[in-house]
Amino acid sequence: MKILGIETSCDETACAIVEDGTKVLANELFSQIDLHAETGGVVPEVAAREHVLKMIPVLDKVLAKVGDFDAIAVTKGPGLISSLIIGTTTASVISQVRKKPIIPIHHIEGHIYSNWLERTDDPPKFPALILTVSGGHNELYLMRDHGLLELLGETRDDAAGEAFDKVARLLGLGYPGGPAISKIASKGDCKKFALPRAYLEKGSFDFSFSGLKTAVLNLVKENGLTPEFVTDCAASFQEAVCEVLSDKVLAALEKFNPAEVHLAGGVSANLRLRELTKEKIGDRALFRHPVKMGYCTDNAAMIASCGYFQRDLAKIGNVTPDPNF
Ligand code: KG4
Ligand code: ZN
């Protein structure tokens, strides 16, 4: 079964066609990163205007590669309403004109399914422990089966990606903050500054990153933005975030004994996070298939994959956007 995925929840206009939830037949996206780098963040009206301009050209590219499809999966939310509306309207029109059933997708569930892409012969096994770390989300789930997600913990304030973006701004680094910090952090001393790690109450799988952000702000005020300070501070910050994330994964692993461990969302592209997670899991072969780099940040292949596993919900008609889905 071939599913056309459409994703426009934030600042990527993305379309893909995926077969049986795993085989990526076409995957195209237009990233607005350069545009938003000028303003240091996403301006919703600017993002929406770009989606309008790029939606059809991106769609045309995947349809030129794969002529037909059986159903459409589109991101319903969460995300920016003015961005979501372009993808859901496009998908709804295609559904009704071409008489194809449509499936509404939760963006973060979509990220989780990036772990199914290109694993045709060896799909993830349940129960799976999944850490979702993106710009807006930071959760730890035990996934017992498709559609059976048990929330173990979530952030009480900022998501990890949001913390990367805010700290990058404090350090005068570019947008988006995650890639900028990880690039410079590889040259810095991660032990230079003892930044706080919020583990919260004993046994808690929740997260908190706002104290860490405040600690960086205080360091910036004390030290000023010299190149050496920025490099070491970026490395120390990255280490603090990745240590807490990987420690919580390890604690959940000991408690729930999952068959596999997965990272999902933009921050899962972070090499130090992958390295620490591997290190803490040790010999146990639970983290063997980290998501391919291009599928960590927003894309439509993950949305199409999620749609395949939720195809029971498909019907011809409309999907309305919901920023708080
Ligand atoms: O999943 P995503 O593309 O969009 C959301 O759903 O939010 O995630 C974007 C987030 C941004 O906060 C970005 O700074 C972060 O992922 N990110 C990274 C890296 N690449 C992207 N964070 C840390 N290290 C990276 N290499
Ligand atoms: Zn995302």
mmCIF file of C-alpha atoms and ligand atoms in Angstrom:
data_model
loop_
_atom_site.group_PDB
_atom_site.id
_atom_site.type_symbol
_atom_site.label_atom_id
_atom_site.label_comp_id
_atom_site.label_asym_id
_atom_site.label_seq_id
_atom_site.Cartn_x
_atom_site.Cartn_y
_atom_site.Cartn_z
ATOM 1 C CA MET A 1 0.000 0.000 0.000
ATOM 2 C CA LYS A 2 1.427 3.361 -1.086
ATOM 3 C CA ILE A 3 0.729 6.370 1.108
ATOM 4 C CA LEU A 4 1.286 10.001 0.177
ATOM 5 C CA GLY A 5 2.506 11.879 3.272
ATOM 6 C CA ILE A 6 2.136 15.658 3.640
ATOM 7 C CA GLU A 7 3.825 17.634 6.442
ATOM 8 C CA THR A 8 3.623 21.410 6.974
ATOM 9 C CA SER A 9 3.416 21.793 10.780
ATOM 10 C CA CYS A 10 6.247 24.313 11.119
ATOM 11 C CA ASP A 11 8.857 25.445 8.599
ATOM 12 C CA GLU A 12 9.363 22.508 6.223
ATOM 13 C CA THR A 13 7.079 21.925 3.245
ATOM 14 C CA ALA A 14 7.341 18.156 2.806
ATOM 15 C CA CYS A 15 5.793 15.389 0.702
ATOM 16 C CA ALA A 16 6.726 11.702 0.403
ATOM 17 C CA ILE A 17 5.365 8.410 -0.856
ATOM 18 C CA VAL A 18 6.084 5.364 1.318
ATOM 19 C CA GLU A 19 5.113 1.762 0.645
ATOM 20 C CA ASP A 20 3.802 -0.438 3.484
ATOM 21 C CA GLY A 21 5.062 1.983 6.120
ATOM 22 C CA THR A 22 8.746 1.310 5.490
ATOM 23 C CA LYS A 23 9.909 1.627 1.889
ATOM 24 C CA VAL A 24 10.540 5.248 0.907
ATOM 25 C CA LEU A 25 9.701 5.604 -2.809
ATOM 26 C CA ALA A 26 9.902 9.413 -2.956
ATOM 27 C CA ASN A 27 10.825 12.007 -0.332
ATOM 28 C CA GLU A 28 11.023 15.731 -1.018
ATOM 29 C CA LEU A 29 11.082 18.802 1.134
ATOM 30 C CA PHE A 30 11.668 22.487 0.995
ATOM 31 C CA SER A 31 13.270 23.846 4.165
ATOM 32 C CA GLN A 32 12.674 27.459 5.169
ATOM 33 C CA ILE A 33 15.698 27.509 7.507
ATOM 34 C CA ASP A 34 17.576 30.184 5.540
ATOM 35 C CA LEU A 35 14.549 32.455 5.570
ATOM 36 C CA HIS A 36 14.010 32.154 9.339
ATOM 37 C CA ALA A 37 17.731 32.458 10.101
ATOM 38 C CA GLU A 38 17.386 36.146 9.189
ATOM 39 C CA THR A 39 14.864 36.681 12.012
ATOM 40 C CA GLY A 40 16.432 34.161 14.425
ATOM 41 C CA GLY A 41 13.233 32.081 14.559
ATOM 42 C CA VAL A 42 10.054 31.176 12.725
ATOM 43 C CA VAL A 43 7.648 34.028 11.955
ATOM 44 C CA PRO A 44 4.312 32.186 11.412
ATOM 45 C CA GLU A 45 2.991 34.455 8.628
ATOM 46 C CA VAL A 46 6.269 34.192 6.715
ATOM 47 C CA ALA A 47 6.257 30.388 7.109
ATOM 48 C CA ALA A 48 2.644 30.156 5.873
ATOM 49 C CA ARG A 49 3.382 32.253 2.794
ATOM 50 C CA GLU A 50 6.323 30.007 1.898
ATOM 51 C CA HIS A 51 4.204 26.859 2.348
ATOM 52 C CA VAL A 52 1.665 28.293 -0.120
ATOM 53 C CA LEU A 53 4.456 28.895 -2.651
ATOM 54 C CA LYS A 54 6.212 25.533 -2.207
ATOM 55 C CA MET A 55 3.361 23.066 -1.538
ATOM 56 C CA ILE A 56 2.470 22.269 -5.158
ATOM 57 C CA PRO A 57 6.079 22.199 -6.525
ATOM 58 C CA VAL A 58 7.091 19.761 -3.740
ATOM 59 C CA LEU A 59 3.983 17.636 -4.359
ATOM 60 C CA ASP A 60 4.673 17.612 -8.106
ATOM 61 C CA LYS A 61 8.201 16.312 -7.474
ATOM 62 C CA VAL A 62 7.042 13.207 -5.574
ATOM 63 C CA LEU A 63 4.215 12.544 -8.027
ATOM 64 C CA ALA A 64 6.696 12.755 -10.907
ATOM 65 C CA LYS A 65 8.668 9.926 -9.234
ATOM 66 C CA VAL A 66 5.700 7.757 -8.176
ATOM 67 C CA GLY A 67 2.618 8.130 -10.336
ATOM 68 C CA ASP A 68 -0.108 6.938 -7.979
ATOM 69 C CA PHE A 69 -0.875 6.200 -4.338
ATOM 70 C CA ASP A 70 -3.643 4.544 -2.324
ATOM 71 C CA ALA A 71 -4.216 6.977 0.561
ATOM 72 C CA ILE A 72 -3.025 10.279 2.019
ATOM 73 C CA ALA A 73 -1.588 10.908 5.497
ATOM 74 C CA VAL A 74 -1.374 14.514 6.635
ATOM 75 C CA THR A 75 -0.163 16.207 9.818
ATOM 76 C CA LYS A 76 -3.268 17.462 11.663
ATOM 77 C CA GLY A 77 -1.257 18.931 14.574
ATOM 78 C CA PRO A 78 0.304 19.981 16.852
ATOM 79 C CA GLY A 79 2.056 22.866 15.126
ATOM 80 C CA LEU A 80 1.515 26.387 13.844
ATOM 81 C CA ILE A 81 -2.098 26.786 12.691
ATOM 82 C CA SER A 82 -1.148 28.996 9.740
ATOM 83 C CA SER A 83 1.319 26.331 8.556
ATOM 84 C CA LEU A 84 -0.875 23.282 9.283
ATOM 85 C CA ILE A 85 -3.743 24.766 7.302
ATOM 86 C CA ILE A 86 -1.775 24.613 4.011
ATOM 87 C CA GLY A 87 -0.995 20.885 4.309
ATOM 88 C CA THR A 88 -4.422 19.824 5.574
ATOM 89 C CA THR A 89 -6.265 21.881 2.920
ATOM 90 C CA THR A 90 -4.068 20.474 0.147
ATOM 91 C CA ALA A 91 -4.586 16.905 1.412
ATOM 92 C CA SER A 92 -8.349 17.386 1.789
ATOM 93 C CA VAL A 93 -8.683 18.714 -1.766
ATOM 94 C CA ILE A 94 -6.672 15.774 -3.175
ATOM 95 C CA SER A 95 -8.791 13.348 -1.144
ATOM 96 C CA GLN A 96 -12.034 14.659 -2.570
ATOM 97 C CA VAL A 97 -10.917 15.294 -6.145
ATOM 98 C CA ARG A 98 -9.021 12.003 -6.567
ATOM 99 C CA LYS A 99 -11.291 9.977 -4.260
ATOM 100 C CA LYS A 100 -8.441 8.855 -2.006
ATOM 101 C CA PRO A 101 -8.961 8.187 1.698
ATOM 102 C CA ILE A 102 -7.170 10.497 4.096
ATOM 103 C CA ILE A 103 -5.656 9.831 7.563
ATOM 104 C CA PRO A 104 -5.036 12.582 10.184
ATOM 105 C CA ILE A 105 -1.602 12.253 11.827
ATOM 106 C CA HIS A 106 -0.257 13.504 15.152
ATOM 107 C CA HIS A 107 3.113 15.123 14.387
ATOM 108 C CA ILE A 108 4.985 13.466 17.262
ATOM 109 C CA GLU A 109 3.546 10.025 16.469
ATOM 110 C CA GLY A 110 4.866 10.734 12.978
ATOM 111 C CA HIS A 111 8.351 11.351 14.408
ATOM 112 C CA ILE A 112 8.157 8.000 16.234
ATOM 113 C CA TYR A 113 7.542 6.238 12.893
ATOM 114 C CA SER A 114 10.780 7.609 11.437
ATOM 115 C CA ASN A 115 12.144 4.503 13.201
ATOM 116 C CA TRP A 116 10.153 2.253 10.840
ATOM 117 C CA LEU A 117 11.552 3.828 7.660
ATOM 118 C CA GLU A 118 13.797 1.529 5.614
ATOM 119 C CA ARG A 119 13.406 -1.334 8.103
ATOM 120 C CA THR A 120 11.343 -3.491 5.751
ATOM 121 C CA ASP A 121 12.880 -6.833 6.739
ATOM 122 C CA ASP A 122 13.573 -6.030 10.374
ATOM 123 C CA PRO A 123 10.862 -3.753 11.809
ATOM 124 C CA PRO A 124 11.146 -2.374 15.386
ATOM 125 C CA LYS A 125 10.032 -4.793 18.070
ATOM 126 C CA PHE A 126 7.601 -4.161 20.922
ATOM 127 C CA PRO A 127 7.636 -3.091 23.644
ATOM 128 C CA ALA A 128 9.791 -0.194 22.437
ATOM 129 C CA LEU A 129 11.125 2.557 24.678
ATOM 130 C CA ILE A 130 10.955 5.833 22.771
ATOM 131 C CA LEU A 131 12.423 9.233 23.643
ATOM 132 C CA THR A 132 10.809 11.999 21.569
ATOM 133 C CA VAL A 133 12.948 15.128 21.539
ATOM 134 C CA SER A 134 11.965 17.954 19.199
ATOM 135 C CA GLY A 135 11.523 21.714 19.263
ATOM 136 C CA GLY A 136 8.156 21.508 20.998
ATOM 137 C CA HIS A 137 8.102 18.026 22.530
ATOM 138 C CA ASN A 138 10.108 16.043 25.031
ATOM 139 C CA GLU A 139 8.542 12.774 26.142
ATOM 140 C CA LEU A 140 9.451 9.262 27.124
ATOM 141 C CA TYR A 141 7.030 6.549 25.941
ATOM 142 C CA LEU A 142 6.685 2.829 26.252
ATOM 143 C CA MET A 143 5.131 1.707 22.977
ATOM 144 C CA ARG A 144 3.486 -1.675 23.533
ATOM 145 C CA ASP A 145 2.081 -1.964 19.994
ATOM 146 C CA HIS A 146 0.910 0.266 17.137
ATOM 147 C CA GLY A 147 -1.538 2.743 18.692
ATOM 148 C CA LEU A 148 -0.588 1.710 22.253
ATOM 149 C CA LEU A 149 1.630 4.453 23.625
ATOM 150 C CA GLU A 150 2.109 4.692 27.374
ATOM 151 C CA LEU A 151 3.456 8.099 28.475
ATOM 152 C CA LEU A 152 6.177 7.566 31.119
ATOM 153 C CA GLY A 153 7.312 11.186 31.428
ATOM 154 C CA GLU A 154 7.391 14.575 29.739
ATOM 155 C CA THR A 155 8.973 17.989 30.111
ATOM 156 C CA ARG A 156 7.646 20.308 32.787
ATOM 157 C CA ASP A 157 8.893 23.400 30.955
ATOM 158 C CA ASP A 158 11.073 23.596 27.824
ATOM 159 C CA ALA A 159 11.575 20.756 25.340
ATOM 160 C CA ALA A 160 15.203 19.778 24.652
ATOM 161 C CA GLY A 161 15.155 21.324 21.155
ATOM 162 C CA GLU A 162 13.658 24.519 22.548
ATOM 163 C CA ALA A 163 16.476 24.651 25.129
ATOM 164 C CA PHE A 164 19.060 24.208 22.338
ATOM 165 C CA ASP A 165 17.414 27.029 20.351
ATOM 166 C CA LYS A 166 17.169 29.429 23.328
ATOM 167 C CA VAL A 167 20.723 28.770 24.538
ATOM 168 C CA ALA A 168 22.060 29.199 20.984
ATOM 169 C CA ARG A 169 20.404 32.628 20.939
ATOM 170 C CA LEU A 170 22.036 33.499 24.315
ATOM 171 C CA LEU A 171 25.414 32.450 22.901
ATOM 172 C CA GLY A 172 24.934 34.442 19.709
ATOM 173 C CA LEU A 173 24.855 31.306 17.529
ATOM 174 C CA GLY A 174 22.610 30.838 14.535
ATOM 175 C CA TYR A 175 19.126 29.421 14.013
ATOM 176 C CA PRO A 176 18.221 26.589 14.409
ATOM 177 C CA GLY A 177 20.192 26.287 17.625
ATOM 178 C CA GLY A 178 20.630 22.500 17.808
ATOM 179 C CA PRO A 179 22.887 22.048 14.776
ATOM 180 C CA ALA A 180 24.786 25.303 15.600
ATOM 181 C CA ILE A 181 25.500 24.201 19.186
ATOM 182 C CA SER A 182 26.433 20.628 18.288
ATOM 183 C CA LYS A 183 28.846 21.831 15.606
ATOM 184 C CA ILE A 184 30.736 24.189 17.913
ATOM 185 C CA ALA A 185 30.437 21.887 20.969
ATOM 186 C CA SER A 186 32.638 19.256 19.334
ATOM 187 C CA LYS A 187 35.569 21.691 19.699
ATOM 188 C CA GLY A 188 34.825 22.717 23.309
ATOM 189 C CA ASP A 189 35.535 21.420 26.810
ATOM 190 C CA CYS A 190 32.301 19.870 28.101
ATOM 191 C CA LYS A 191 33.627 19.827 31.675
ATOM 192 C CA LYS A 192 34.538 23.513 31.757
ATOM 193 C CA PHE A 193 31.264 24.687 33.312
ATOM 194 C CA ALA A 194 29.365 22.628 35.914
ATOM 195 C CA LEU A 195 25.819 23.212 34.682
ATOM 196 C CA PRO A 196 22.790 21.868 36.596
ATOM 197 C CA ARG A 197 21.168 18.538 35.701
ATOM 198 C CA ALA A 198 17.497 18.384 36.745
ATOM 199 C CA TYR A 199 16.652 14.765 37.589
ATOM 200 C CA LEU A 200 13.532 15.812 39.600
ATOM 201 C CA GLU A 201 12.037 13.403 42.177
ATOM 202 C CA LYS A 202 13.494 9.917 42.543
ATOM 203 C CA GLY A 203 12.026 7.616 39.906
ATOM 204 C CA SER A 204 10.535 10.460 37.855
ATOM 205 C CA PHE A 205 10.732 10.206 34.073
ATOM 206 C CA ASP A 206 9.839 13.888 33.655
ATOM 207 C CA PHE A 207 12.290 16.479 32.340
ATOM 208 C CA SER A 208 13.064 20.131 33.063
ATOM 209 C CA PHE A 209 15.476 22.360 31.158
ATOM 210 C CA SER A 210 14.529 25.896 32.216
ATOM 211 C CA GLY A 211 17.025 25.978 35.144
ATOM 212 C CA LEU A 212 19.807 25.018 32.771
ATOM 213 C CA LYS A 213 18.884 27.873 30.444
ATOM 214 C CA THR A 214 18.970 30.349 33.373
ATOM 215 C CA ALA A 215 22.376 29.001 34.447
ATOM 216 C CA VAL A 216 23.726 29.651 30.928
ATOM 217 C CA LEU A 217 22.283 33.181 30.995
ATOM 218 C CA ASN A 218 24.132 33.868 34.286
ATOM 219 C CA LEU A 219 27.389 32.508 32.820
ATOM 220 C CA VAL A 220 26.987 34.740 29.760
ATOM 221 C CA LYS A 221 26.578 37.774 32.041
ATOM 222 C CA GLU A 222 29.694 36.817 34.040
ATOM 223 C CA ASN A 223 31.965 35.883 31.125
ATOM 224 C CA GLY A 224 30.871 37.831 28.061
ATOM 225 C CA LEU A 225 30.728 36.183 24.642
ATOM 226 C CA THR A 226 34.412 35.493 23.971
ATOM 227 C CA PRO A 227 34.952 32.745 21.353
ATOM 228 C CA GLU A 228 36.544 30.428 23.949
ATOM 229 C CA PHE A 229 33.655 30.926 26.396
ATOM 230 C CA VAL A 230 31.005 30.289 23.711
ATOM 231 C CA THR A 231 32.687 27.049 22.582
ATOM 232 C CA ASP A 232 33.138 25.635 26.103
ATOM 233 C CA CYS A 233 29.705 26.790 27.245
ATOM 234 C CA ALA A 234 28.038 25.163 24.188
ATOM 235 C CA ALA A 235 29.888 21.900 24.942
ATOM 236 C CA SER A 236 28.988 22.013 28.661
ATOM 237 C CA PHE A 237 25.343 22.761 27.861
ATOM 238 C CA GLN A 238 25.077 19.964 25.288
ATOM 239 C CA GLU A 239 26.637 17.534 27.758
ATOM 240 C CA ALA A 240 24.152 18.499 30.510
ATOM 241 C CA VAL A 241 21.124 17.998 28.214
ATOM 242 C CA CYS A 242 22.373 14.740 26.693
ATOM 243 C CA GLU A 243 23.394 13.293 30.051
ATOM 244 C CA VAL A 244 19.941 13.830 31.586
ATOM 245 C CA LEU A 245 18.172 12.497 28.475
ATOM 246 C CA SER A 246 20.310 9.360 28.251
ATOM 247 C CA ASP A 247 20.176 8.751 32.032
ATOM 248 C CA LYS A 248 16.373 8.836 31.954
ATOM 249 C CA VAL A 249 16.393 6.403 29.005
ATOM 250 C CA LEU A 250 18.666 4.104 31.017
ATOM 251 C CA ALA A 251 16.451 4.301 34.126
ATOM 252 C CA ALA A 252 13.324 3.508 32.058
ATOM 253 C CA LEU A 253 15.140 0.656 30.353
ATOM 254 C CA GLU A 254 16.031 -0.930 33.717
ATOM 255 C CA LYS A 255 12.435 -0.587 34.890
ATOM 256 C CA PHE A 256 10.494 -1.662 31.774
ATOM 257 C CA ASN A 257 12.896 -4.021 30.007
ATOM 258 C CA PRO A 258 11.956 -3.035 26.428
ATOM 259 C CA ALA A 259 12.876 -5.024 23.310
ATOM 260 C CA GLU A 260 14.318 -1.908 21.618
ATOM 261 C CA VAL A 261 15.218 1.708 22.385
ATOM 262 C CA HIS A 262 14.538 4.542 19.929
ATOM 263 C CA LEU A 263 15.139 8.251 19.709
ATOM 264 C CA ALA A 264 12.837 10.446 17.603
ATOM 265 C CA GLY A 265 12.517 14.140 16.686
ATOM 266 C CA GLY A 266 14.989 16.816 15.634
ATOM 267 C CA VAL A 267 17.307 16.458 18.643
ATOM 268 C CA SER A 268 17.754 12.739 17.855
ATOM 269 C CA ALA A 269 20.160 13.966 15.144
ATOM 270 C CA ASN A 270 22.535 15.036 17.930
ATOM 271 C CA LEU A 271 25.652 12.856 17.772
ATOM 272 C CA ARG A 272 26.552 13.263 21.446
ATOM 273 C CA LEU A 273 23.037 12.146 22.451
ATOM 274 C CA ARG A 274 23.371 9.055 20.255
ATOM 275 C CA GLU A 275 26.846 8.331 21.617
ATOM 276 C CA LEU A 276 25.832 8.662 25.299
ATOM 277 C CA THR A 277 22.680 6.586 24.755
ATOM 278 C CA LYS A 278 24.759 3.816 23.174
ATOM 279 C CA GLU A 279 27.325 4.035 25.956
ATOM 280 C CA LYS A 280 24.739 3.738 28.720
ATOM 281 C CA ILE A 281 22.892 0.854 27.072
ATOM 282 C CA GLY A 282 26.246 -0.950 26.835
ATOM 283 C CA ASP A 283 26.335 -4.488 25.419
ATOM 284 C CA ARG A 284 22.567 -4.851 25.230
ATOM 285 C CA ALA A 285 21.701 -4.724 21.510
ATOM 286 C CA LEU A 286 18.710 -2.454 21.986
ATOM 287 C CA PHE A 287 19.747 0.679 20.088
ATOM 288 C CA ARG A 288 20.951 -0.817 16.836
ATOM 289 C CA HIS A 289 19.088 1.327 14.320
ATOM 290 C CA PRO A 290 19.298 5.056 15.030
ATOM 291 C CA VAL A 291 17.104 7.020 12.609
ATOM 292 C CA LYS A 292 18.847 8.004 9.372
ATOM 293 C CA MET A 293 19.944 11.643 9.649
ATOM 294 C CA GLY A 294 17.533 13.023 7.026
ATOM 295 C CA TYR A 295 14.537 11.522 8.841
ATOM 296 C CA CYS A 296 15.247 13.007 12.326
ATOM 297 C CA THR A 297 13.969 16.521 11.638
ATOM 298 C CA ASP A 298 10.570 17.215 10.058
ATOM 299 C CA ASN A 299 9.823 15.215 6.904
ATOM 300 C CA ALA A 300 6.802 13.628 5.226
ATOM 301 C CA ALA A 301 8.125 10.039 4.973
ATOM 302 C CA MET A 302 7.562 9.572 8.723
ATOM 303 C CA ILE A 303 4.000 10.931 8.347
ATOM 304 C CA ALA A 304 3.286 8.495 5.491
ATOM 305 C CA SER A 305 4.698 5.606 7.564
ATOM 306 C CA CYS A 306 2.521 6.518 10.550
ATOM 307 C CA GLY A 307 -0.479 6.713 8.186
ATOM 308 C CA TYR A 308 0.107 3.136 7.030
ATOM 309 C CA PHE A 309 -0.068 1.842 10.605
ATOM 310 C CA GLN A 310 -3.183 3.939 11.275
ATOM 311 C CA ARG A 311 -4.894 3.147 7.947
ATOM 312 C CA ASP A 312 -8.061 1.968 9.718
ATOM 313 C CA LEU A 313 -8.858 5.675 10.231
ATOM 314 C CA ALA A 314 -8.764 6.460 6.489
ATOM 315 C CA LYS A 315 -11.816 7.954 4.820
ATOM 316 C CA ILE A 316 -12.472 10.258 1.870
ATOM 317 C CA GLY A 317 -13.100 13.796 3.114
ATOM 318 C CA ASN A 318 -11.486 16.577 5.121
ATOM 319 C CA VAL A 319 -8.821 16.786 7.801
ATOM 320 C CA THR A 320 -9.128 19.975 9.856
ATOM 321 C CA PRO A 321 -5.918 21.369 11.366
ATOM 322 C CA ASP A 322 -5.611 21.414 15.167
ATOM 323 C CA PRO A 323 -2.571 23.233 16.643
ATOM 324 C CA ASN A 324 -3.210 21.556 20.035
ATOM 325 C CA PHE A 325 -3.952 18.046 18.687
HETATM 326 O O1 KG4 B 1 11.490 17.638 14.971
HETATM 327 P P1 KG4 B 1 11.907 18.977 14.549
HETATM 328 O O2 KG4 B 1 12.476 19.134 13.165
HETATM 329 O O3 KG4 B 1 10.709 19.987 14.644
HETATM 330 C C1 KG4 B 1 9.793 19.953 15.687
HETATM 331 O O4 KG4 B 1 8.880 19.101 15.634
HETATM 332 O O5 KG4 B 1 9.984 20.753 16.616
HETATM 333 O O6 KG4 B 1 12.936 19.486 15.635
HETATM 334 C C2 KG4 B 1 13.539 20.724 15.552
HETATM 335 C C3 KG4 B 1 14.435 20.883 16.758
HETATM 336 C C4 KG4 B 1 15.020 22.277 16.855
HETATM 337 O O7 KG4 B 1 14.819 22.744 18.170
HETATM 338 C C5 KG4 B 1 16.498 22.054 16.541
HETATM 339 O O8 KG4 B 1 17.343 22.967 17.199
HETATM 340 C C6 KG4 B 1 16.713 20.639 17.043
HETATM 341 O O9 KG4 B 1 15.527 19.967 16.686
HETATM 342 N N1 KG4 B 1 17.878 19.981 16.422
HETATM 343 C C7 KG4 B 1 18.968 19.584 17.110
HETATM 344 C C8 KG4 B 1 19.890 19.065 16.157
HETATM 345 N N2 KG4 B 1 19.306 19.152 14.917
HETATM 346 C C9 KG4 B 1 18.071 19.714 15.100
HETATM 347 N N3 KG4 B 1 19.262 19.647 18.415
HETATM 348 C C10 KG4 B 1 20.474 19.191 18.818
HETATM 349 N N4 KG4 B 1 21.403 18.692 17.978
HETATM 350 C C11 KG4 B 1 21.159 18.605 16.639
HETATM 351 N N5 KG4 B 1 22.072 18.114 15.832
HETATM 352 ZN ZN ZN B 2 8.907 17.781 14.285
#
